[in-house]
mmCIF file of C-alpha atoms and ligand atoms in Angstrom:
data_model
loop_
_atom_site.group_PDB
_atom_site.id
_atom_site.type_symbol
_atom_site.label_atom_id
_atom_site.label_comp_id
_atom_site.label_asym_id
_atom_site.label_seq_id
_atom_site.Cartn_x
_atom_site.Cartn_y
_atom_site.Cartn_z
ATOM 1 C CA MET J 1 -0.119 -0.308 -0.135
ATOM 2 C CA LEU J 2 1.411 3.295 -0.971
ATOM 3 C CA PHE J 3 0.618 5.123 2.052
ATOM 4 C CA GLY J 4 0.070 2.615 4.420
ATOM 5 C CA ASP J 5 -3.536 1.208 5.686
ATOM 6 C CA SER J 6 -5.283 4.117 5.457
ATOM 7 C CA PRO J 7 -5.558 7.165 3.660
ATOM 8 C CA PRO J 8 -4.156 10.057 4.395
ATOM 9 C CA PRO J 9 -7.112 12.685 5.508
ATOM 10 C CA GLY J 10 -8.055 15.055 2.244
ATOM 11 C CA LEU J 11 -8.441 12.386 -0.393
ATOM 12 C CA VAL J 12 -11.348 11.600 -1.777
ATOM 13 C CA GLY J 13 -12.762 10.316 -5.600
ATOM 14 C CA ILE J 14 -9.762 8.178 -7.279
ATOM 15 C CA ALA J 15 -6.939 9.996 -4.963
ATOM 16 C CA ARG J 16 -8.480 7.898 -2.134
ATOM 17 C CA LEU J 17 -8.727 4.726 -4.104
ATOM 18 C CA ALA J 18 -5.565 5.185 -5.769
ATOM 19 C CA SER J 19 -4.162 5.619 -1.944
ATOM 20 C CA LEU J 20 -5.865 2.273 -0.757
ATOM 21 C CA SER J 21 -4.925 -0.096 -3.915
ATOM 22 C CA PRO J 22 -2.806 -2.857 -2.756
ATOM 23 C CA THR J 23 0.228 -3.544 -4.063
ATOM 24 C CA LEU J 24 0.535 -5.893 -7.099
ATOM 25 C CA GLN J 25 4.339 -5.606 -7.792
ATOM 26 C CA ALA J 26 7.225 -3.825 -6.962
ATOM 27 C CA LYS J 27 10.110 -4.176 -9.270
ATOM 28 C CA ARG J 28 12.848 -1.638 -9.177
ATOM 29 C CA THR J 29 11.399 1.769 -9.167
ATOM 30 C CA VAL J 30 8.468 1.227 -10.116
ATOM 31 C CA GLU J 31 5.613 -0.071 -8.332
ATOM 32 C CA TYR J 32 2.110 -1.403 -9.465
ATOM 33 C CA PHE J 33 -0.833 -1.378 -8.081
ATOM 34 C CA GLU J 34 -4.386 -2.779 -8.587
ATOM 35 C CA LEU J 35 -6.922 0.302 -9.374
ATOM 36 C CA PRO J 36 -10.205 -0.378 -7.900
ATOM 37 C CA SER J 37 -12.482 1.011 -10.408
ATOM 38 C CA ARG J 38 -16.032 2.365 -11.592
ATOM 39 C CA SER J 39 -15.397 2.455 -14.825
ATOM 40 C CA LEU J 40 -13.229 2.217 -18.728
ATOM 41 C CA LEU J 41 -15.485 4.015 -21.196
ATOM 42 C CA ASN J 42 -14.682 7.733 -21.016
ATOM 43 C CA ARG J 43 -17.038 9.478 -22.827
ATOM 44 C CA THR J 44 -14.484 12.394 -24.871
ATOM 45 C CA ARG J 45 -15.471 15.941 -25.730
ATOM 46 C CA PRO J 46 -17.545 16.764 -29.025
ATOM 47 C CA GLY J 47 -14.917 16.989 -32.607
ATOM 48 C CA LEU J 48 -12.781 13.891 -32.181
ATOM 49 C CA PRO J 49 -12.790 11.061 -34.431
ATOM 50 C CA PHE J 50 -13.957 8.242 -30.970
ATOM 51 C CA THR J 51 -16.262 8.899 -28.686
ATOM 52 C CA TRP J 52 -14.824 7.115 -25.810
ATOM 53 C CA THR J 53 -11.397 6.269 -24.609
ATOM 54 C CA ALA J 54 -10.813 3.415 -22.708
ATOM 55 C CA ASN J 55 -7.651 2.862 -21.097
ATOM 56 C CA PRO J 56 -7.003 -0.396 -19.218
ATOM 57 C CA TYR J 57 -3.501 1.657 -16.780
ATOM 58 C CA ARG J 58 -3.306 4.506 -15.116
ATOM 59 C CA GLY J 59 0.290 5.689 -15.598
ATOM 60 C CA CYS J 60 2.934 4.643 -18.162
ATOM 61 C CA GLU J 61 5.861 2.783 -17.652
ATOM 62 C CA PHE J 62 7.493 3.684 -21.014
ATOM 63 C CA ALA J 63 8.131 7.308 -19.525
ATOM 64 C CA CYS J 64 8.414 9.207 -23.004
ATOM 65 C CA LYS J 65 9.930 12.721 -21.303
ATOM 66 C CA TYR J 66 6.882 14.180 -23.386
ATOM 67 C CA CYS J 67 4.315 12.495 -22.408
ATOM 68 C CA TYR J 68 1.056 14.188 -22.009
ATOM 69 C CA ALA J 69 -0.732 12.293 -19.665
ATOM 70 C CA ARG J 70 0.934 12.980 -16.934
ATOM 71 C CA TYR J 71 -1.369 15.782 -15.114
ATOM 72 C CA THR J 72 -4.085 12.321 -15.443
ATOM 73 C CA HIS J 73 -1.128 11.433 -11.863
ATOM 74 C CA GLU J 74 -1.843 14.341 -10.136
ATOM 75 C CA PHE J 75 -5.952 14.215 -9.880
ATOM 76 C CA MET J 76 -4.606 11.104 -7.310
ATOM 77 C CA ALA J 77 -2.638 13.514 -5.838
ATOM 78 C CA GLN J 78 0.643 12.389 -6.843
ATOM 79 C CA GLU J 79 3.530 14.023 -9.429
ATOM 80 C CA PRO J 80 4.336 14.222 -12.604
ATOM 81 C CA GLU J 81 7.202 11.883 -12.604
ATOM 82 C CA ASP J 82 5.241 9.361 -10.601
ATOM 83 C CA PHE J 83 3.756 8.620 -13.965
ATOM 84 C CA GLU J 84 6.330 6.512 -15.033
ATOM 85 C CA ASN J 85 7.169 4.785 -12.122
ATOM 86 C CA ARG J 86 3.230 3.950 -10.093
ATOM 87 C CA ILE J 87 1.406 1.936 -12.679
ATOM 88 C CA TYR J 88 -2.628 1.323 -11.474
ATOM 89 C CA ALA J 89 -4.168 -1.658 -13.286
ATOM 90 C CA LYS J 90 -7.693 -1.099 -13.487
ATOM 91 C CA ALA J 91 -9.370 -3.958 -11.837
ATOM 92 C CA ASN J 92 -12.567 -6.164 -12.884
ATOM 93 C CA LEU J 93 -12.684 -4.789 -16.471
ATOM 94 C CA PRO J 94 -14.992 -7.104 -18.346
ATOM 95 C CA HIS J 95 -17.789 -7.531 -16.073
ATOM 96 C CA ILE J 96 -17.132 -2.786 -16.519
ATOM 97 C CA LEU J 97 -16.808 -3.119 -20.101
ATOM 98 C CA ARG J 98 -19.943 -5.818 -20.771
ATOM 99 C CA GLN J 99 -22.322 -3.830 -18.677
ATOM 100 C CA GLU J 100 -21.016 -0.015 -20.218
ATOM 101 C CA LEU J 101 -21.592 -1.648 -23.730
ATOM 102 C CA ARG J 102 -24.930 -2.564 -23.207
ATOM 103 C CA LYS J 103 -25.383 1.532 -23.374
ATOM 104 C CA THR J 104 -23.091 2.505 -25.582
ATOM 105 C CA PRO J 105 -24.593 2.721 -29.374
ATOM 106 C CA LEU J 106 -22.462 1.012 -31.960
ATOM 107 C CA HIS J 107 -21.941 4.111 -34.171
ATOM 108 C CA GLU J 108 -19.841 5.112 -30.943
ATOM 109 C CA PRO J 109 -16.307 5.127 -31.475
ATOM 110 C CA ILE J 110 -13.793 3.461 -28.993
ATOM 111 C CA ALA J 111 -10.384 4.185 -28.738
ATOM 112 C CA ILE J 112 -7.569 2.009 -26.743
ATOM 113 C CA GLY J 113 -4.532 3.711 -25.399
ATOM 114 C CA THR J 114 -4.989 7.726 -25.560
ATOM 115 C CA ALA J 115 -3.402 8.326 -21.894
ATOM 116 C CA THR J 116 -1.600 5.638 -21.205
ATOM 117 C CA ASP J 117 0.317 2.689 -22.929
ATOM 118 C CA PRO J 118 -2.175 -0.230 -23.704
ATOM 119 C CA TYR J 119 0.909 -2.454 -23.924
ATOM 120 C CA GLN J 120 3.711 -1.479 -21.137
ATOM 121 C CA PRO J 121 5.133 -3.674 -19.510
ATOM 122 C CA ALA J 122 2.668 -4.234 -16.887
ATOM 123 C CA GLU J 123 0.735 -5.828 -19.176
ATOM 124 C CA ARG J 124 3.032 -9.142 -19.944
ATOM 125 C CA GLN J 125 1.643 -10.409 -16.273
ATOM 126 C CA PHE J 126 -1.094 -8.216 -15.714
ATOM 127 C CA LEU J 127 -3.504 -8.453 -19.141
ATOM 128 C CA ARG J 128 -5.920 -5.712 -18.092
ATOM 129 C CA THR J 129 -5.602 -4.839 -22.293
ATOM 130 C CA ARG J 130 -6.087 -8.695 -23.307
ATOM 131 C CA SER J 131 -9.127 -9.303 -20.792
ATOM 132 C CA ILE J 132 -11.171 -5.807 -22.645
ATOM 133 C CA LEU J 133 -10.183 -7.165 -25.851
ATOM 134 C CA GLU J 134 -11.448 -10.448 -25.092
ATOM 135 C CA VAL J 135 -15.012 -8.810 -24.305
ATOM 136 C CA LEU J 136 -15.055 -7.008 -27.306
ATOM 137 C CA ALA J 137 -14.510 -10.213 -29.661
ATOM 138 C CA GLY J 138 -17.899 -11.054 -28.356
ATOM 139 C CA GLU J 139 -18.556 -7.795 -30.088
ATOM 140 C CA ALA J 140 -20.436 -6.767 -33.873
ATOM 141 C CA GLY J 141 -20.315 -3.731 -35.214
ATOM 142 C CA ARG J 142 -18.310 -1.036 -32.949
ATOM 143 C CA SER J 143 -15.303 0.753 -34.221
ATOM 144 C CA VAL J 144 -12.905 0.230 -32.194
ATOM 145 C CA SER J 145 -8.514 1.532 -32.407
ATOM 146 C CA ILE J 146 -5.682 0.639 -30.339
ATOM 147 C CA THR J 147 -2.817 3.355 -29.836
ATOM 148 C CA THR J 148 0.616 2.073 -28.616
ATOM 149 C CA LYS J 149 4.156 1.791 -28.367
ATOM 150 C CA GLY J 150 4.711 -1.930 -27.564
ATOM 151 C CA ASP J 151 5.615 -4.264 -29.905
ATOM 152 C CA LEU J 152 3.953 -7.018 -26.694
ATOM 153 C CA VAL J 153 0.800 -5.801 -29.220
ATOM 154 C CA THR J 154 1.249 -8.750 -31.879
ATOM 155 C CA ARG J 155 0.444 -11.423 -28.765
ATOM 156 C CA ASP J 156 -2.973 -10.538 -29.118
ATOM 157 C CA ILE J 157 -2.933 -10.923 -32.730
ATOM 158 C CA ASP J 158 -5.605 -13.506 -32.983
ATOM 159 C CA LEU J 159 -8.239 -11.433 -31.035
ATOM 160 C CA LEU J 160 -7.630 -8.722 -32.979
ATOM 161 C CA GLN J 161 -8.117 -11.202 -36.265
ATOM 162 C CA GLN J 162 -11.591 -12.211 -34.435
ATOM 163 C CA ILE J 163 -12.465 -8.859 -33.660
ATOM 164 C CA GLN J 164 -11.847 -7.427 -37.032
ATOM 165 C CA ARG J 165 -14.291 -10.588 -38.789
ATOM 166 C CA LYS J 166 -17.651 -8.719 -37.155
ATOM 167 C CA ASN J 167 -16.198 -5.176 -36.042
ATOM 168 C CA GLN J 168 -13.637 -2.389 -37.647
ATOM 169 C CA ILE J 169 -10.471 -2.533 -35.385
ATOM 170 C CA TRP J 170 -7.079 -0.999 -36.984
ATOM 171 C CA VAL J 171 -3.769 -0.027 -34.636
ATOM 172 C CA ASN J 172 -1.751 2.748 -34.443
ATOM 173 C CA ILE J 173 2.225 2.231 -33.571
ATOM 174 C CA THR J 174 3.916 5.164 -32.510
ATOM 175 C CA VAL J 175 7.322 5.588 -33.374
ATOM 176 C CA THR J 176 8.450 9.697 -33.485
ATOM 177 C CA THR J 177 12.508 8.104 -34.803
ATOM 178 C CA LEU J 178 13.951 5.315 -36.120
ATOM 179 C CA ASN J 179 17.149 6.942 -34.401
ATOM 180 C CA THR J 180 17.913 4.235 -31.692
ATOM 181 C CA LYS J 181 20.192 6.981 -29.838
ATOM 182 C CA LEU J 182 17.712 9.290 -29.752
ATOM 183 C CA ALA J 183 14.213 6.917 -29.094
ATOM 184 C CA ARG J 184 16.197 5.901 -26.352
ATOM 185 C CA LEU J 185 16.341 9.638 -24.780
ATOM 186 C CA LEU J 186 13.334 10.719 -25.808
ATOM 187 C CA GLU J 187 11.169 7.266 -24.687
ATOM 188 C CA PRO J 188 13.815 5.627 -22.114
ATOM 189 C CA ARG J 189 12.346 2.672 -21.141
ATOM 190 C CA ALA J 190 9.529 1.757 -24.545
ATOM 191 C CA PRO J 191 10.593 -0.995 -27.198
ATOM 192 C CA ARG J 192 12.670 -0.055 -29.872
ATOM 193 C CA PRO J 193 12.106 1.590 -33.431
ATOM 194 C CA ASP J 194 13.477 -1.900 -34.996
ATOM 195 C CA LEU J 195 10.749 -3.901 -32.694
ATOM 196 C CA ARG J 196 8.156 -1.530 -33.063
ATOM 197 C CA LEU J 197 8.531 -1.815 -37.059
ATOM 198 C CA ASN J 198 8.438 -5.497 -36.534
ATOM 199 C CA ALA J 199 5.108 -4.925 -35.176
ATOM 200 C CA VAL J 200 3.831 -3.741 -37.726
ATOM 201 C CA ARG J 201 4.811 -5.755 -40.187
ATOM 202 C CA GLN J 202 3.196 -8.772 -38.065
ATOM 203 C CA LEU J 203 -0.147 -6.755 -37.688
ATOM 204 C CA ALA J 204 0.141 -5.936 -41.010
ATOM 205 C CA GLU J 205 0.975 -9.738 -42.729
ATOM 206 C CA ALA J 206 -2.108 -10.904 -40.364
ATOM 207 C CA ALA J 207 -4.454 -8.366 -42.436
ATOM 208 C CA ILE J 208 -4.839 -6.172 -39.523
ATOM 209 C CA ARG J 209 -5.170 -2.670 -39.968
ATOM 210 C CA VAL J 210 -2.075 -0.675 -38.896
ATOM 211 C CA GLY J 211 -0.563 2.739 -39.164
ATOM 212 C CA VAL J 212 2.686 4.527 -38.250
ATOM 213 C CA CYS J 213 1.968 7.560 -36.357
ATOM 214 C CA PRO J 214 5.140 10.103 -35.069
ATOM 215 C CA ASN J 215 3.265 10.890 -32.664
ATOM 216 C CA PRO J 216 4.303 13.801 -31.401
ATOM 217 C CA ILE J 217 6.772 15.585 -33.359
ATOM 218 C CA LEU J 218 9.532 17.266 -31.565
ATOM 219 C CA PRO J 219 10.485 20.292 -33.045
ATOM 220 C CA LEU J 220 13.669 20.863 -34.383
ATOM 221 C CA ILE J 221 14.095 17.071 -33.025
ATOM 222 C CA THR J 222 12.128 14.741 -34.995
ATOM 223 C CA ASP J 223 10.503 17.254 -37.076
ATOM 224 C CA GLN J 224 13.183 17.371 -39.599
ATOM 225 C CA GLU J 225 11.843 16.629 -43.610
ATOM 226 C CA ALA J 226 14.335 13.657 -44.259
ATOM 227 C CA SER J 227 14.012 11.869 -41.106
ATOM 228 C CA LEU J 228 10.302 12.070 -41.408
ATOM 229 C CA ASP J 229 10.590 10.794 -44.964
ATOM 230 C CA ARG J 230 12.474 7.911 -43.540
ATOM 231 C CA LEU J 231 10.488 7.323 -41.057
ATOM 232 C CA ALA J 232 6.943 6.888 -43.688
ATOM 233 C CA LYS J 233 9.520 4.803 -46.107
ATOM 234 C CA ALA J 234 9.887 2.488 -43.320
ATOM 235 C CA ALA J 235 5.954 2.341 -42.202
ATOM 236 C CA LYS J 236 5.576 1.773 -45.937
ATOM 237 C CA ASP J 237 8.285 -1.078 -46.405
ATOM 238 C CA HIS J 238 6.708 -2.851 -43.381
ATOM 239 C CA GLY J 239 3.124 -3.018 -44.486
ATOM 240 C CA ALA J 240 2.201 0.348 -42.550
ATOM 241 C CA SER J 241 -0.922 1.771 -44.834
ATOM 242 C CA TYR J 242 -1.421 5.304 -43.381
ATOM 243 C CA PHE J 243 1.010 7.315 -41.260
ATOM 244 C CA GLY J 244 -0.110 10.327 -39.210
ATOM 245 C CA GLY J 245 1.841 12.785 -36.769
ATOM 246 C CA GLY J 246 0.908 15.973 -34.635
ATOM 247 C CA ILE J 247 3.098 18.194 -33.020
ATOM 248 C CA LEU J 248 4.288 18.452 -29.413
ATOM 249 C CA PHE J 249 1.856 19.989 -27.118
ATOM 250 C CA LEU J 250 2.658 20.769 -23.375
ATOM 251 C CA MET J 251 0.163 20.955 -20.578
ATOM 252 C CA PRO J 252 2.229 22.309 -17.482
ATOM 253 C CA ALA J 253 2.542 18.819 -15.676
ATOM 254 C CA SER J 254 4.431 17.655 -18.769
ATOM 255 C CA LYS J 255 6.902 21.167 -19.377
ATOM 256 C CA GLN J 256 7.478 20.168 -15.880
ATOM 257 C CA VAL J 257 9.532 16.623 -16.926
ATOM 258 C CA PHE J 258 10.400 18.023 -19.919
ATOM 259 C CA PHE J 259 12.038 21.331 -19.937
ATOM 260 C CA PRO J 260 15.058 20.434 -17.439
ATOM 261 C CA PHE J 261 15.158 17.139 -19.601
ATOM 262 C CA LEU J 262 15.540 19.455 -23.151
ATOM 263 C CA GLN J 263 17.691 20.957 -20.668
ATOM 264 C CA ALA J 264 20.062 18.251 -19.648
ATOM 265 C CA GLU J 265 19.848 16.898 -23.279
ATOM 266 C CA PHE J 266 19.529 19.604 -25.711
ATOM 267 C CA PRO J 267 20.574 22.499 -23.486
ATOM 268 C CA ARG J 268 20.759 24.744 -27.376
ATOM 269 C CA LEU J 269 16.974 23.896 -27.696
ATOM 270 C CA MET J 270 16.031 25.448 -24.608
ATOM 271 C CA ARG J 271 15.542 29.343 -25.385
ATOM 272 C CA LYS J 272 13.583 28.460 -28.499
ATOM 273 C CA TYR J 273 11.407 25.622 -27.309
ATOM 274 C CA GLU J 274 11.018 28.545 -23.840
ATOM 275 C CA GLU J 275 10.135 31.081 -26.460
ATOM 276 C CA ARG J 276 7.023 28.661 -28.317
ATOM 277 C CA TYR J 277 5.455 27.255 -25.498
ATOM 278 C CA ARG J 278 5.634 30.227 -23.074
ATOM 279 C CA SER J 279 2.659 31.117 -23.641
ATOM 280 C CA GLN J 280 0.284 28.299 -25.557
ATOM 281 C CA ALA J 281 0.372 24.289 -25.117
ATOM 282 C CA TYR J 282 -0.200 23.914 -28.933
ATOM 283 C CA LEU J 283 1.841 25.859 -31.242
ATOM 284 C CA LYS J 284 0.323 28.339 -33.931
ATOM 285 C CA GLY J 285 0.509 30.050 -36.974
ATOM 286 C CA ALA J 286 3.271 29.197 -39.688
ATOM 287 C CA TYR J 287 5.152 25.858 -38.058
ATOM 288 C CA PRO J 288 2.208 23.360 -37.791
ATOM 289 C CA GLN J 289 0.773 24.605 -41.486
ATOM 290 C CA ILE J 290 4.803 23.629 -42.935
ATOM 291 C CA ILE J 291 4.358 20.442 -40.780
ATOM 292 C CA ARG J 292 1.228 19.883 -42.020
ATOM 293 C CA GLU J 293 2.442 20.081 -45.844
ATOM 294 C CA ARG J 294 5.688 18.169 -44.845
ATOM 295 C CA ILE J 295 3.692 15.636 -43.480
ATOM 296 C CA ASN J 296 0.834 15.304 -46.618
ATOM 297 C CA ALA J 297 4.048 15.138 -48.800
ATOM 298 C CA ILE J 298 5.282 12.239 -48.007
ATOM 299 C CA ARG J 299 1.883 10.703 -47.295
ATOM 300 C CA GLU J 300 1.927 10.744 -51.300
ATOM 301 C CA ARG J 301 5.615 9.798 -52.044
ATOM 302 C CA TYR J 302 4.591 6.312 -50.179
ATOM 303 C CA GLY J 303 1.419 6.170 -51.700
ATOM 304 C CA LEU J 304 -0.023 6.158 -47.679
ATOM 305 C CA GLY J 305 -2.974 7.707 -46.707
ATOM 306 C CA SER J 306 -4.068 9.598 -43.433
ATOM 307 C CA GLY J 307 -6.373 6.725 -42.089
ATOM 308 C CA PRO J 308 -7.803 3.564 -41.993
ATOM 309 C CA VAL J 309 -9.656 2.464 -45.040
ATOM 310 C CA PRO J 310 -12.994 0.912 -44.122
ATOM 311 C CA ILE J 311 -13.338 -2.633 -44.263
ATOM 312 C CA PRO J 312 -16.987 -3.825 -45.409
ATOM 313 C CA THR J 313 -17.450 -5.626 -42.378
ATOM 314 C CA VAL J 314 -20.975 -5.727 -40.923
ATOM 315 C CA PRO J 315 -23.109 -3.604 -43.664
ATOM 316 C CA GLU J 316 -26.284 -2.801 -41.933
ATOM 317 C CA GLU J 317 -24.430 -1.016 -39.118
ATOM 318 C CA ARG J 318 -23.228 2.829 -39.431
ATOM 319 C CA GLN J 319 -19.533 3.400 -38.612
ATOM 320 C CA GLN J 320 -18.016 6.109 -38.060
ATOM 321 C CA ILE J 321 -13.864 5.327 -38.129
ATOM 322 C CA GLY J 322 -11.261 8.602 -37.792
ATOM 323 C CA LEU J 323 -7.354 9.758 -36.766
ATOM 324 C CA PHE J 324 -6.282 12.379 -35.007
ATOM 325 C CA ASP J 325 -3.327 14.294 -34.534
ATOM 326 C CA GLU J 326 -1.411 15.348 -31.529
ATOM 327 C CA ILE J 327 -2.907 18.632 -32.166
ATOM 328 C CA GLY J 328 -5.949 17.714 -31.670
ATOM 329 C CA LYS J 329 -7.351 17.938 -35.075
ATOM 330 C CA ILE J 330 -9.478 15.291 -37.139
ATOM 331 C CA THR J 331 -7.222 14.511 -39.831
ATOM 332 C CA ASN J 332 -9.018 12.071 -41.497
ATOM 333 C CA THR J 333 -12.921 10.638 -40.691
ATOM 334 C CA ILE J 334 -14.693 8.349 -42.988
ATOM 335 C CA ARG J 335 -18.243 7.286 -42.434
ATOM 336 C CA VAL J 336 -19.293 3.767 -43.721
ATOM 337 C CA ARG J 337 -22.437 2.171 -44.290
HETATM 338 S S1 SF4 R 1 3.943 5.177 -24.389
HETATM 339 FE FE1 SF4 R 1 2.549 7.476 -24.667
HETATM 340 S S2 SF4 R 1 1.140 6.988 -22.659
HETATM 341 FE FE2 SF4 R 1 3.134 5.870 -22.213
HETATM 342 S S3 SF4 R 1 4.909 7.516 -21.075
HETATM 343 FE FE3 SF4 R 1 4.785 7.588 -23.873
HETATM 344 S S4 SF4 R 1 3.376 8.686 -24.644
HETATM 345 FE FE4 SF4 R 1 2.875 8.381 -21.940
#
């Protein structure tokens, strides 16, 4: 138990539940807890290409320096740095999801892995993502996407194929750079880029629709035309059918980790980042437009789409699928009959 047998006074809601969560395992700096949960599906704000998000874990061991989701640990009265070291596996998910799906219309898409990675190391042991895929395998007419850096996703190819028979499902594999050293700096505990690309190949060979997302594109670090071009070519060569990414955005909790990292590893960029992100989380103006055009031109060069092409599975259902980038813009939305 994190805080001993009784929670500190004043904690309510998710912060109280987190403080009471029993330890599942503690290894080196990372501790795993079981989080009592009341819900899995979270409704998104209007305008996104999916209506619901599903995150089987809170916290993410991959520890990306730029991670936008660190603020979610603040809801549990924890520090942004705890996000990568205190991982909460949600309890009782199959039962919760079955109940929630009864009230969730078929045309409302579900995105798995929007705030934490569903194939982070914890999944190898605790199988929370697999448990929700098992529930989805019993559904028909739904649209489901998975976003991950974890090559562990290939373990579940059998279930993904099962889901795909009666639903739309596709996998977004995030690869920010092909440079292994840079990836290790930016995403210290995530699988190497070549392992992620191998996962792309295996998914494509299993006829699961898969795309590569270079998210987030980091100004002056991963945004060069040549490196994005190489990444798109590798994506295509490994069987990805789409490629799309958005620019880094920095909420205060993310800045708290990213700026000290930048100061230590890229001190010459510090001033430029401070200027750009001083008063805004999202970059505006000419730069996002330049990146958008760059990505579009690269996609065209390699015949890559901006999102998955729908497969006619359940003709009587209308479904909506789409891909959004990390500046919150919908890059592709398709309705299929
Ligand atoms: S994989 Fe995603 S959720 Fe996990 S630390 Fe990296 S950016 Fe955050």
